[in-house]
mmCIF file of C-alpha atoms and ligand atoms in Angstrom:
data_model
loop_
_atom_site.group_PDB
_atom_site.id
_atom_site.type_symbol
_atom_site.label_atom_id
_atom_site.label_comp_id
_atom_site.label_asym_id
_atom_site.label_seq_id
_atom_site.Cartn_x
_atom_site.Cartn_y
_atom_site.Cartn_z
ATOM 1 C CA MET A 241 -41.736 46.393 107.579
ATOM 2 C CA ILE A 242 -40.970 43.633 105.066
ATOM 3 C CA PRO A 243 -43.043 40.706 106.444
ATOM 4 C CA TYR A 244 -41.879 37.092 106.373
ATOM 5 C CA GLY A 245 -44.857 36.186 104.203
ATOM 6 C CA ARG A 246 -47.878 37.826 102.662
ATOM 7 C CA GLN A 247 -50.716 37.255 100.217
ATOM 8 C CA ASP A 248 -50.973 38.523 96.657
ATOM 9 C CA ILE A 249 -54.456 39.692 95.619
ATOM 10 C CA SER A 250 -55.007 40.495 91.935
ATOM 11 C CA GLN A 251 -57.890 42.329 90.243
ATOM 12 C CA ALA A 252 -59.059 38.931 88.943
ATOM 13 C CA ASP A 253 -59.266 37.675 92.551
ATOM 14 C CA ILE A 254 -61.325 40.721 93.569
ATOM 15 C CA ASP A 255 -63.639 40.341 90.563
ATOM 16 C CA ALA A 256 -64.164 36.643 91.369
ATOM 17 C CA VAL A 257 -65.140 37.405 94.971
ATOM 18 C CA VAL A 258 -67.403 40.322 93.993
ATOM 19 C CA ALA A 259 -69.184 38.110 91.448
ATOM 20 C CA VAL A 260 -70.010 35.665 94.264
ATOM 21 C CA LEU A 261 -71.316 38.519 96.443
ATOM 22 C CA ARG A 262 -73.783 39.380 93.686
ATOM 23 C CA SER A 263 -74.765 35.738 93.093
ATOM 24 C CA ASP A 264 -77.434 33.555 94.720
ATOM 25 C CA PHE A 265 -75.090 31.626 97.002
ATOM 26 C CA LEU A 266 -72.682 32.928 99.623
ATOM 27 C CA THR A 267 -72.290 29.422 100.999
ATOM 28 C CA GLN A 268 -73.181 25.897 99.799
ATOM 29 C CA GLY A 269 -73.220 26.880 96.117
ATOM 30 C CA PRO A 270 -71.224 25.851 93.045
ATOM 31 C CA MET A 271 -67.847 27.471 93.851
ATOM 32 C CA VAL A 272 -66.695 25.113 96.596
ATOM 33 C CA PRO A 273 -67.041 22.009 94.359
ATOM 34 C CA ARG A 274 -65.272 23.889 91.549
ATOM 35 C CA PHE A 275 -62.398 24.827 93.850
ATOM 36 C CA GLU A 276 -62.208 21.247 95.139
ATOM 37 C CA GLN A 277 -62.042 19.948 91.571
ATOM 38 C CA ALA A 278 -59.303 22.431 90.650
ATOM 39 C CA VAL A 279 -57.101 21.455 93.603
ATOM 40 C CA ALA A 280 -57.764 17.732 93.065
ATOM 41 C CA ALA A 281 -56.934 18.031 89.356
ATOM 42 C CA HIS A 282 -53.698 19.884 90.107
ATOM 43 C CA CYS A 283 -52.661 17.173 92.544
ATOM 44 C CA GLY A 284 -53.871 14.199 90.526
ATOM 45 C CA VAL A 285 -56.076 12.870 93.330
ATOM 46 C CA PRO A 286 -59.741 11.868 92.977
ATOM 47 C CA HIS A 287 -61.285 13.378 96.134
ATOM 48 C CA ALA A 288 -61.071 16.794 97.819
ATOM 49 C CA VAL A 289 -63.037 18.163 100.779
ATOM 50 C CA ALA A 290 -62.659 21.931 101.270
ATOM 51 C CA VAL A 291 -63.144 23.310 104.786
ATOM 52 C CA ASN A 292 -62.761 26.544 106.750
ATOM 53 C CA SER A 293 -59.130 25.894 107.832
ATOM 54 C CA ALA A 294 -56.342 23.335 107.709
ATOM 55 C CA THR A 295 -56.926 22.885 111.440
ATOM 56 C CA SER A 296 -60.472 21.702 110.683
ATOM 57 C CA ALA A 297 -59.161 19.503 107.861
ATOM 58 C CA LEU A 298 -56.689 17.831 110.252
ATOM 59 C CA HIS A 299 -59.483 17.287 112.785
ATOM 60 C CA ILE A 300 -61.899 15.602 110.365
ATOM 61 C CA ALA A 301 -59.024 13.640 108.808
ATOM 62 C CA CYS A 302 -58.220 12.164 112.235
ATOM 63 C CA LEU A 303 -61.893 11.414 112.906
ATOM 64 C CA ALA A 304 -62.333 9.779 109.489
ATOM 65 C CA LEU A 305 -59.373 7.512 110.270
ATOM 66 C CA GLY A 306 -61.034 6.528 113.537
ATOM 67 C CA LEU A 307 -58.673 8.266 115.981
ATOM 68 C CA GLY A 308 -60.089 8.287 119.495
ATOM 69 C CA PRO A 309 -59.384 7.878 123.201
ATOM 70 C CA GLY A 310 -56.572 5.407 123.895
ATOM 71 C CA ASP A 311 -54.949 6.056 120.482
ATOM 72 C CA TRP A 312 -51.655 7.809 119.749
ATOM 73 C CA LEU A 313 -50.803 10.290 117.017
ATOM 74 C CA TRP A 314 -47.154 11.041 116.351
ATOM 75 C CA THR A 315 -45.861 14.131 114.572
ATOM 76 C CA SER A 316 -42.866 16.416 114.262
ATOM 77 C CA PRO A 317 -42.211 18.852 117.133
ATOM 78 C CA ILE A 318 -41.117 21.516 114.631
ATOM 79 C CA THR A 319 -44.553 22.433 113.368
ATOM 80 C CA PHE A 320 -47.514 24.641 114.085
ATOM 81 C CA VAL A 321 -49.485 23.395 117.104
ATOM 82 C CA ALA A 322 -52.449 22.426 114.878
ATOM 83 C CA SER A 323 -50.564 19.334 113.571
ATOM 84 C CA ALA A 324 -50.694 17.923 117.113
ATOM 85 C CA ASN A 325 -53.886 19.512 118.481
ATOM 86 C CA CYS A 326 -56.017 17.493 116.041
ATOM 87 C CA ALA A 327 -55.256 14.376 118.118
ATOM 88 C CA LEU A 328 -56.251 16.072 121.379
ATOM 89 C CA TYR A 329 -59.588 17.139 119.839
ATOM 90 C CA CYS A 330 -60.289 13.417 119.299
ATOM 91 C CA GLY A 331 -59.349 12.472 122.858
ATOM 92 C CA ALA A 332 -56.157 10.775 121.632
ATOM 93 C CA GLN A 333 -52.589 11.355 122.858
ATOM 94 C CA VAL A 334 -49.637 12.930 121.076
ATOM 95 C CA ASP A 335 -45.969 12.053 120.925
ATOM 96 C CA PHE A 336 -43.158 13.645 118.927
ATOM 97 C CA ILE A 337 -40.455 12.261 116.649
ATOM 98 C CA ASP A 338 -37.179 14.147 116.365
ATOM 99 C CA ILE A 339 -36.280 15.953 113.144
ATOM 100 C CA ASP A 340 -33.617 15.238 110.549
ATOM 101 C CA PRO A 341 -30.795 17.754 111.140
ATOM 102 C CA ARG A 342 -30.546 18.579 107.431
ATOM 103 C CA SER A 343 -34.161 18.774 106.210
ATOM 104 C CA TYR A 344 -35.741 19.696 109.601
ATOM 105 C CA ASN A 345 -38.528 17.256 108.718
ATOM 106 C CA LEU A 346 -39.552 14.237 110.772
ATOM 107 C CA CYS A 347 -36.597 11.826 110.633
ATOM 108 C CA PRO A 348 -37.562 8.351 109.283
ATOM 109 C CA GLN A 349 -34.714 6.681 111.246
ATOM 110 C CA ALA A 350 -35.880 8.292 114.497
ATOM 111 C CA LEU A 351 -39.411 7.197 113.603
ATOM 112 C CA GLU A 352 -38.282 3.594 113.111
ATOM 113 C CA ARG A 353 -36.379 3.530 116.424
ATOM 114 C CA LYS A 354 -39.429 4.863 118.203
ATOM 115 C CA LEU A 355 -41.703 2.323 116.480
ATOM 116 C CA ILE A 356 -39.500 -0.605 117.547
ATOM 117 C CA HIS A 357 -39.663 0.619 121.126
ATOM 118 C CA ALA A 358 -43.423 1.328 120.978
ATOM 119 C CA GLN A 359 -44.118 -2.133 119.588
ATOM 120 C CA ARG A 360 -42.405 -3.705 122.602
ATOM 121 C CA GLU A 361 -44.476 -1.515 124.925
ATOM 122 C CA GLY A 362 -47.698 -2.122 122.978
ATOM 123 C CA ARG A 363 -48.107 1.606 122.274
ATOM 124 C CA LEU A 364 -47.895 1.865 118.486
ATOM 125 C CA PRO A 365 -49.403 5.018 116.950
ATOM 126 C CA LYS A 366 -52.625 4.892 114.960
ATOM 127 C CA ILE A 367 -51.657 7.936 112.889
ATOM 128 C CA VAL A 368 -48.353 9.610 111.964
ATOM 129 C CA VAL A 369 -48.485 13.188 110.652
ATOM 130 C CA PRO A 370 -45.411 14.091 108.588
ATOM 131 C CA VAL A 371 -45.199 17.881 108.133
ATOM 132 C CA HIS A 372 -43.564 19.182 104.957
ATOM 133 C CA LEU A 373 -41.734 21.980 106.778
ATOM 134 C CA ALA A 374 -41.144 25.107 104.701
ATOM 135 C CA GLY A 375 -42.691 23.209 101.782
ATOM 136 C CA GLN A 376 -39.938 20.608 101.534
ATOM 137 C CA PRO A 377 -41.484 17.140 101.170
ATOM 138 C CA CYS A 378 -40.763 14.596 103.892
ATOM 139 C CA GLU A 379 -39.217 11.245 102.973
ATOM 140 C CA LEU A 380 -42.631 9.839 102.181
ATOM 141 C CA ALA A 381 -41.579 6.496 100.682
ATOM 142 C CA ALA A 382 -39.611 5.571 103.811
ATOM 143 C CA ILE A 383 -42.429 6.668 106.122
ATOM 144 C CA HIS A 384 -44.959 4.760 104.008
ATOM 145 C CA ALA A 385 -42.833 1.582 104.196
ATOM 146 C CA LEU A 386 -42.856 1.887 108.001
ATOM 147 C CA ALA A 387 -46.639 2.397 107.917
ATOM 148 C CA GLN A 388 -47.011 -0.895 106.037
ATOM 149 C CA LYS A 389 -44.788 -2.673 108.547
ATOM 150 C CA TYR A 390 -46.240 -1.201 111.758
ATOM 151 C CA GLY A 391 -49.831 -0.640 110.659
ATOM 152 C CA PHE A 392 -50.298 3.102 111.143
ATOM 153 C CA ARG A 393 -52.110 5.581 108.893
ATOM 154 C CA ILE A 394 -50.529 8.724 107.407
ATOM 155 C CA ILE A 395 -51.924 12.275 107.220
ATOM 156 C CA GLU A 396 -49.545 14.629 105.394
ATOM 157 C CA ASP A 397 -49.681 18.108 106.899
ATOM 158 C CA ALA A 398 -48.829 19.835 103.628
ATOM 159 C CA SER A 399 -49.922 23.280 104.834
ATOM 160 C CA HIS A 400 -46.629 24.649 103.447
ATOM 161 C CA ALA A 401 -46.345 22.470 100.392
ATOM 162 C CA ILE A 402 -49.049 23.070 97.776
ATOM 163 C CA GLY A 403 -47.288 23.319 94.416
ATOM 164 C CA GLY A 404 -44.426 21.120 95.612
ATOM 165 C CA LYS A 405 -43.450 17.699 94.284
ATOM 166 C CA TYR A 406 -42.101 14.462 95.657
ATOM 167 C CA ARG A 407 -40.290 12.181 93.182
ATOM 168 C CA ASP A 408 -41.706 14.274 90.324
ATOM 169 C CA GLU A 409 -45.337 13.887 91.417
ATOM 170 C CA PRO A 410 -47.446 16.606 93.035
ATOM 171 C CA ILE A 411 -47.720 16.779 96.799
ATOM 172 C CA GLY A 412 -51.364 16.032 97.479
ATOM 173 C CA ASN A 413 -51.625 12.983 95.223
ATOM 174 C CA CYS A 414 -51.641 10.767 98.351
ATOM 175 C CA ARG A 415 -49.514 8.023 96.794
ATOM 176 C CA TYR A 416 -47.818 7.526 100.178
ATOM 177 C CA SER A 417 -50.549 8.663 102.555
ATOM 178 C CA ASP A 418 -54.217 8.257 103.431
ATOM 179 C CA ILE A 419 -55.006 11.976 103.488
ATOM 180 C CA THR A 420 -53.126 15.187 102.631
ATOM 181 C CA VAL A 421 -54.069 18.589 104.071
ATOM 182 C CA PHE A 422 -53.330 22.062 102.664
ATOM 183 C CA SER A 423 -53.818 25.438 104.389
ATOM 184 C CA PHE A 424 -54.941 28.595 102.610
ATOM 185 C CA HIS A 425 -54.157 31.072 105.397
ATOM 186 C CA PRO A 426 -52.859 34.359 103.881
ATOM 187 C CA VAL A 427 -49.195 33.655 104.657
ATOM 188 C CA LYS A 428 -49.336 30.305 102.835
ATOM 189 C CA ILE A 429 -48.646 29.799 99.124
ATOM 190 C CA ILE A 430 -52.182 30.526 97.899
ATOM 191 C CA THR A 431 -54.962 31.907 100.063
ATOM 192 C CA THR A 432 -58.710 31.818 100.658
ATOM 193 C CA ALA A 433 -58.332 34.207 103.682
ATOM 194 C CA GLU A 434 -59.045 31.301 106.026
ATOM 195 C CA GLY A 435 -59.395 27.850 104.535
ATOM 196 C CA GLY A 436 -58.069 24.369 104.116
ATOM 197 C CA ILE A 437 -58.644 21.184 102.169
ATOM 198 C CA ALA A 438 -58.282 17.450 102.719
ATOM 199 C CA LEU A 439 -57.336 15.256 99.758
ATOM 200 C CA THR A 440 -57.604 11.479 99.523
ATOM 201 C CA ARG A 441 -57.702 8.546 97.117
ATOM 202 C CA SER A 442 -60.347 6.844 99.247
ATOM 203 C CA ALA A 443 -63.999 7.483 98.377
ATOM 204 C CA GLU A 444 -64.938 6.226 101.829
ATOM 205 C CA LEU A 445 -62.651 8.660 103.682
ATOM 206 C CA ALA A 446 -63.807 11.530 101.443
ATOM 207 C CA HIS A 447 -67.411 10.675 102.184
ATOM 208 C CA LYS A 448 -66.782 10.573 105.958
ATOM 209 C CA MET A 449 -64.952 13.912 105.891
ATOM 210 C CA ALA A 450 -67.694 15.565 103.806
ATOM 211 C CA LEU A 451 -70.247 14.385 106.373
ATOM 212 C CA LEU A 452 -68.162 15.611 109.335
ATOM 213 C CA ARG A 453 -67.663 19.048 107.754
ATOM 214 C CA SER A 454 -71.425 19.691 107.782
ATOM 215 C CA HIS A 455 -72.947 18.481 111.075
ATOM 216 C CA GLY A 456 -72.939 14.785 110.136
ATOM 217 C CA ILE A 457 -76.070 15.455 108.075
ATOM 218 C CA THR A 458 -76.963 13.615 104.876
ATOM 219 C CA ARG A 459 -79.676 14.170 102.260
ATOM 220 C CA ASP A 460 -78.806 10.960 100.415
ATOM 221 C CA PRO A 461 -81.646 8.411 100.885
ATOM 222 C CA ALA A 462 -79.162 5.567 100.361
ATOM 223 C CA GLN A 463 -77.499 6.492 103.663
ATOM 224 C CA MET A 464 -80.633 6.920 105.715
ATOM 225 C CA THR A 465 -82.077 4.435 108.186
ATOM 226 C CA GLU A 466 -85.590 4.839 106.735
ATOM 227 C CA GLU A 467 -87.405 6.221 103.699
ATOM 228 C CA PRO A 468 -87.319 10.062 103.540
ATOM 229 C CA HIS A 469 -90.484 11.538 105.038
ATOM 230 C CA GLY A 470 -90.632 14.085 102.204
ATOM 231 C CA ALA A 471 -88.557 16.509 100.155
ATOM 232 C CA TRP A 472 -87.518 18.404 103.330
ATOM 233 C CA TYR A 473 -86.051 15.344 104.962
ATOM 234 C CA TYR A 474 -82.446 14.883 106.088
ATOM 235 C CA GLN A 475 -80.834 12.696 108.698
ATOM 236 C CA GLN A 476 -77.977 13.286 111.080
ATOM 237 C CA ILE A 477 -76.023 10.027 111.008
ATOM 238 C CA ALA A 478 -72.816 11.161 112.788
ATOM 239 C CA LEU A 479 -71.696 13.986 115.088
ATOM 240 C CA GLY A 480 -70.224 16.549 112.715
ATOM 241 C CA TYR A 481 -69.321 20.231 112.821
ATOM 242 C CA ASN A 482 -69.828 23.361 110.784
ATOM 243 C CA TYR A 483 -66.421 23.411 109.094
ATOM 244 C CA ARG A 484 -67.707 24.542 105.682
ATOM 245 C CA MET A 485 -65.773 26.853 103.371
ATOM 246 C CA THR A 486 -67.811 29.802 102.015
ATOM 247 C CA GLU A 487 -68.392 30.517 98.327
ATOM 248 C CA LEU A 488 -66.372 33.759 98.670
ATOM 249 C CA GLN A 489 -63.374 31.814 99.934
ATOM 250 C CA ALA A 490 -63.674 29.169 97.235
ATOM 251 C CA ALA A 491 -63.901 31.815 94.484
ATOM 252 C CA LEU A 492 -60.753 33.470 95.807
ATOM 253 C CA GLY A 493 -58.973 30.115 95.993
ATOM 254 C CA LEU A 494 -60.030 29.124 92.490
ATOM 255 C CA SER A 495 -58.690 32.402 91.135
ATOM 256 C CA GLN A 496 -55.426 32.013 93.100
ATOM 257 C CA MET A 497 -54.949 28.440 91.818
ATOM 258 C CA GLN A 498 -54.296 29.865 88.354
ATOM 259 C CA ARG A 499 -51.100 31.461 89.673
ATOM 260 C CA LEU A 500 -49.896 28.573 91.841
ATOM 261 C CA THR A 501 -47.167 27.290 89.533
ATOM 262 C CA GLN A 502 -45.937 30.809 88.870
ATOM 263 C CA TYR A 503 -45.865 31.593 92.602
ATOM 264 C CA VAL A 504 -43.780 28.538 93.457
ATOM 265 C CA ALA A 505 -41.379 29.210 90.569
ATOM 266 C CA ARG A 506 -40.885 32.770 91.864
ATOM 267 C CA ARG A 507 -40.199 31.445 95.370
ATOM 268 C CA HIS A 508 -37.501 29.215 93.879
ATOM 269 C CA GLU A 509 -35.909 32.209 92.119
ATOM 270 C CA LEU A 510 -35.824 34.111 95.398
ATOM 271 C CA ALA A 511 -34.403 31.091 97.238
ATOM 272 C CA ARG A 512 -31.603 30.774 94.668
ATOM 273 C CA ARG A 513 -30.721 34.451 95.181
ATOM 274 C CA TYR A 514 -30.677 34.008 98.953
ATOM 275 C CA ASP A 515 -28.583 30.823 98.641
ATOM 276 C CA GLU A 516 -25.948 32.642 96.564
ATOM 277 C CA GLN A 517 -25.831 35.850 98.521
ATOM 278 C CA LEU A 518 -25.795 34.259 101.951
ATOM 279 C CA SER A 519 -23.149 31.659 101.107
ATOM 280 C CA ALA A 520 -20.293 33.735 102.582
ATOM 281 C CA LEU A 521 -22.152 34.524 105.822
ATOM 282 C CA PRO A 522 -22.033 32.462 109.040
ATOM 283 C CA VAL A 523 -25.468 30.962 108.421
ATOM 284 C CA THR A 524 -26.681 27.604 107.109
ATOM 285 C CA VAL A 525 -29.042 27.968 104.155
ATOM 286 C CA PRO A 526 -31.865 25.446 103.612
ATOM 287 C CA TRP A 527 -30.778 22.059 102.318
ATOM 288 C CA GLN A 528 -33.022 20.481 99.701
ATOM 289 C CA HIS A 529 -33.511 16.723 99.512
ATOM 290 C CA PRO A 530 -32.968 15.531 95.911
ATOM 291 C CA ASP A 531 -36.335 13.659 95.951
ATOM 292 C CA GLY A 532 -38.323 16.829 96.536
ATOM 293 C CA TYR A 533 -39.329 20.054 94.836
ATOM 294 C CA SER A 534 -40.236 22.374 97.693
ATOM 295 C CA GLY A 535 -43.285 24.629 97.776
ATOM 296 C CA LEU A 536 -40.878 27.003 99.552
ATOM 297 C CA HIS A 537 -43.448 28.479 101.885
ATOM 298 C CA LEU A 538 -40.565 29.461 104.172
ATOM 299 C CA TYR A 539 -36.881 30.239 103.791
ATOM 300 C CA VAL A 540 -35.295 29.203 107.095
ATOM 301 C CA ILE A 541 -31.646 29.949 107.898
ATOM 302 C CA ARG A 542 -29.753 28.614 110.901
ATOM 303 C CA LEU A 543 -27.209 30.832 112.615
ATOM 304 C CA GLN A 544 -23.740 29.339 113.041
ATOM 305 C CA LEU A 545 -23.556 30.745 116.553
ATOM 306 C CA GLY A 546 -19.952 29.627 117.102
ATOM 307 C CA ARG A 547 -18.903 32.023 114.312
ATOM 308 C CA ILE A 548 -21.066 34.955 115.449
ATOM 309 C CA GLY A 549 -20.323 37.192 118.429
ATOM 310 C CA LYS A 550 -24.050 37.604 119.153
ATOM 311 C CA SER A 551 -26.891 35.509 120.444
ATOM 312 C CA HIS A 552 -29.763 34.152 118.387
ATOM 313 C CA ARG A 553 -32.111 36.619 120.052
ATOM 314 C CA GLN A 554 -29.778 39.577 119.389
ATOM 315 C CA VAL A 555 -29.589 38.763 115.670
ATOM 316 C CA PHE A 556 -33.364 38.283 115.510
ATOM 317 C CA ASN A 557 -34.017 41.598 117.288
ATOM 318 C CA ALA A 558 -31.473 43.436 115.126
ATOM 319 C CA LEU A 559 -33.395 42.268 112.035
ATOM 320 C CA ARG A 560 -36.762 43.332 113.457
ATOM 321 C CA GLU A 561 -35.288 46.725 114.442
ATOM 322 C CA GLN A 562 -34.260 47.226 110.814
ATOM 323 C CA GLY A 563 -37.812 46.629 109.619
ATOM 324 C CA ILE A 564 -37.373 43.025 108.575
ATOM 325 C CA GLY A 565 -40.354 40.984 109.751
ATOM 326 C CA VAL A 566 -38.431 37.803 110.467
ATOM 327 C CA ASN A 567 -40.125 35.020 112.386
ATOM 328 C CA LEU A 568 -39.295 31.646 113.924
ATOM 329 C CA HIS A 569 -40.977 28.483 112.637
ATOM 330 C CA TYR A 570 -41.429 26.814 115.069
ATOM 331 C CA ILE A 571 -41.187 26.618 118.845
ATOM 332 C CA PRO A 572 -41.000 22.837 119.586
ATOM 333 C CA VAL A 573 -44.605 21.899 120.355
ATOM 334 C CA TYR A 574 -43.658 19.819 123.435
ATOM 335 C CA THR A 575 -42.364 22.981 125.155
ATOM 336 C CA GLN A 576 -45.808 24.613 125.023
ATOM 337 C CA PRO A 577 -47.382 24.781 128.497
ATOM 338 C CA HIS A 578 -50.453 22.882 127.311
ATOM 339 C CA TYR A 579 -48.266 19.987 126.156
ATOM 340 C CA ARG A 580 -45.949 20.192 129.181
ATOM 341 C CA ALA A 581 -49.014 19.793 131.377
ATOM 342 C CA LEU A 582 -49.830 16.600 129.450
ATOM 343 C CA GLY A 583 -46.434 15.220 130.464
ATOM 344 C CA CYS A 584 -44.401 15.704 127.269
ATOM 345 C CA VAL A 585 -40.681 15.457 127.999
ATOM 346 C CA GLN A 586 -38.614 18.337 126.724
ATOM 347 C CA ASP A 587 -35.256 16.685 126.089
ATOM 348 C CA ALA A 588 -36.619 13.869 123.932
ATOM 349 C CA CYS A 589 -35.829 15.614 120.626
ATOM 350 C CA PRO A 590 -32.298 17.086 120.731
ATOM 351 C CA GLN A 591 -32.279 17.951 117.011
ATOM 352 C CA ALA A 592 -35.499 19.916 117.390
ATOM 353 C CA ASP A 593 -34.053 21.791 120.379
ATOM 354 C CA ALA A 594 -30.846 22.580 118.455
ATOM 355 C CA TYR A 595 -32.884 23.822 115.502
ATOM 356 C CA TYR A 596 -35.000 26.071 117.719
ATOM 357 C CA ALA A 597 -31.857 27.680 119.154
ATOM 358 C CA GLU A 598 -30.631 28.774 115.699
ATOM 359 C CA ALA A 599 -33.495 29.097 113.196
ATOM 360 C CA ILE A 600 -34.807 32.316 111.648
ATOM 361 C CA SER A 601 -37.364 32.575 108.795
ATOM 362 C CA LEU A 602 -36.394 35.310 106.332
ATOM 363 C CA PRO A 603 -39.023 37.061 104.188
ATOM 364 C CA MET A 604 -40.235 34.764 101.398
ATOM 365 C CA TYR A 605 -43.295 35.421 99.250
ATOM 366 C CA ALA A 606 -44.025 35.637 95.543
ATOM 367 C CA THR A 607 -44.288 39.439 95.391
ATOM 368 C CA LEU A 608 -41.073 40.101 97.352
ATOM 369 C CA SER A 609 -38.996 42.263 94.982
ATOM 370 C CA GLU A 610 -35.275 41.833 94.420
ATOM 371 C CA ALA A 611 -34.708 45.310 95.895
ATOM 372 C CA GLN A 612 -36.574 44.259 99.052
ATOM 373 C CA GLN A 613 -34.646 41.010 99.148
ATOM 374 C CA ASP A 614 -31.383 42.965 98.898
ATOM 375 C CA GLU A 615 -32.569 45.062 101.828
ATOM 376 C CA VAL A 616 -33.146 41.871 103.837
ATOM 377 C CA ILE A 617 -29.678 40.576 102.980
ATOM 378 C CA ALA A 618 -27.998 43.887 103.886
ATOM 379 C CA ALA A 619 -29.895 43.974 107.183
ATOM 380 C CA LEU A 620 -28.830 40.400 107.951
ATOM 381 C CA ARG A 621 -25.176 41.288 107.220
ATOM 382 C CA ARG A 622 -25.390 44.172 109.675
ATOM 383 C CA ALA A 623 -27.244 42.065 112.237
ATOM 384 C CA LEU A 624 -24.545 39.390 112.147
ATOM 385 C CA GLY A 625 -21.952 42.123 112.807
HETATM 386 C C1 PLP B 164 -50.791 27.090 108.946
HETATM 387 C C2 PLP B 164 -50.594 25.703 109.417
HETATM 388 C C3 PLP B 164 -51.631 24.921 109.947
HETATM 389 C C4 PLP B 164 -52.990 25.462 110.240
HETATM 390 O O1 PLP B 164 -53.568 26.052 109.144
HETATM 391 P P1 PLP B 164 -54.917 26.913 109.316
HETATM 392 O O2 PLP B 164 -55.448 26.917 107.904
HETATM 393 O O3 PLP B 164 -54.484 28.260 109.788
HETATM 394 O O4 PLP B 164 -55.800 26.212 110.260
HETATM 395 C C5 PLP B 164 -51.369 23.608 110.270
HETATM 396 N N1 PLP B 164 -50.136 23.088 110.117
HETATM 397 C C6 PLP B 164 -49.116 23.817 109.658
HETATM 398 C C7 PLP B 164 -47.787 23.161 109.493
HETATM 399 C C8 PLP B 164 -49.304 25.148 109.309
HETATM 400 O O5 PLP B 164 -48.273 25.877 108.876
#
């Protein structure tokens, strides 16, 4: 089976992890700060808080921005459920903005229409979470302008987009957002096995997130309500969690960071080959907005079903039967039973529904060989009939 995505582990990665195993600290040692500094330096952002998953990063990002009961968070329906679940963890409510039919990212025009309506109803969102689907940056400047006008905060779910750029600057620099989150799950661009990070320009937000990642406990006397009782003393000043990243994970991530640029460049080579070789087939290849340089986590095609004598499911199954581990990113979140039960309306996002009826993610990862890619293309040709 050729999977849709997979990690690449080098001898240097293994050596880095083994060195941590033999060291004094398996957790709460020097590697996590080093990894945080490496990611922050790559992105040109002053603060980074590494955690055990992007899901945790989204949760503490929402908490740091003060999301709570009675508040709304809006996001794209074409995303992993974690982009929306973070609001539910905080007792807030979720609504969805339809996607742009070309980029498949949250559509700024749809966002503006929804904001105008929400303002009249007195239900403006506190947070909007643009998701850089497949690694392609959202139209951040337009979304940021709306944030200024309507007073919401922005968390970029950049789980797919490390190594990408928007208007020639790295995704993660938070020029147009309050916080940016990356995921380091093994299918993503670089991995720490499980892991995530939250980046911000705000020292205050970084401080809140660092507190929330470790039980809400501080050892800094300046933040305590009274003088420390002794060298053992700490205070819990908020309700936090154990969302810490381990030293093993950070060492792996630090080692992987050295290959980030190379990985993304390779993904672009593979995407160019797909673009060329699929151009004669009845499929729509990914469109790239001129303002962005995609991280290319995913390569999503859409079937032109009117030109194919088969259904979406038949083509998908025919690929799987030929050993191609295609996938579908994503099922619109509002169709999930948990969200249906919360009263989300299914026909509110026609572009998202249309996308879901046609999309297939083809294999895309840095170590995919050209021979394997040719196998994928041949299998797709056969599957289309
Ligand atoms: C993978 C992913 C997440 C969750 O990441 P974890 O690190 O697995 O928690 C969130 N949002 C999107 C868009 C993702 O692809």
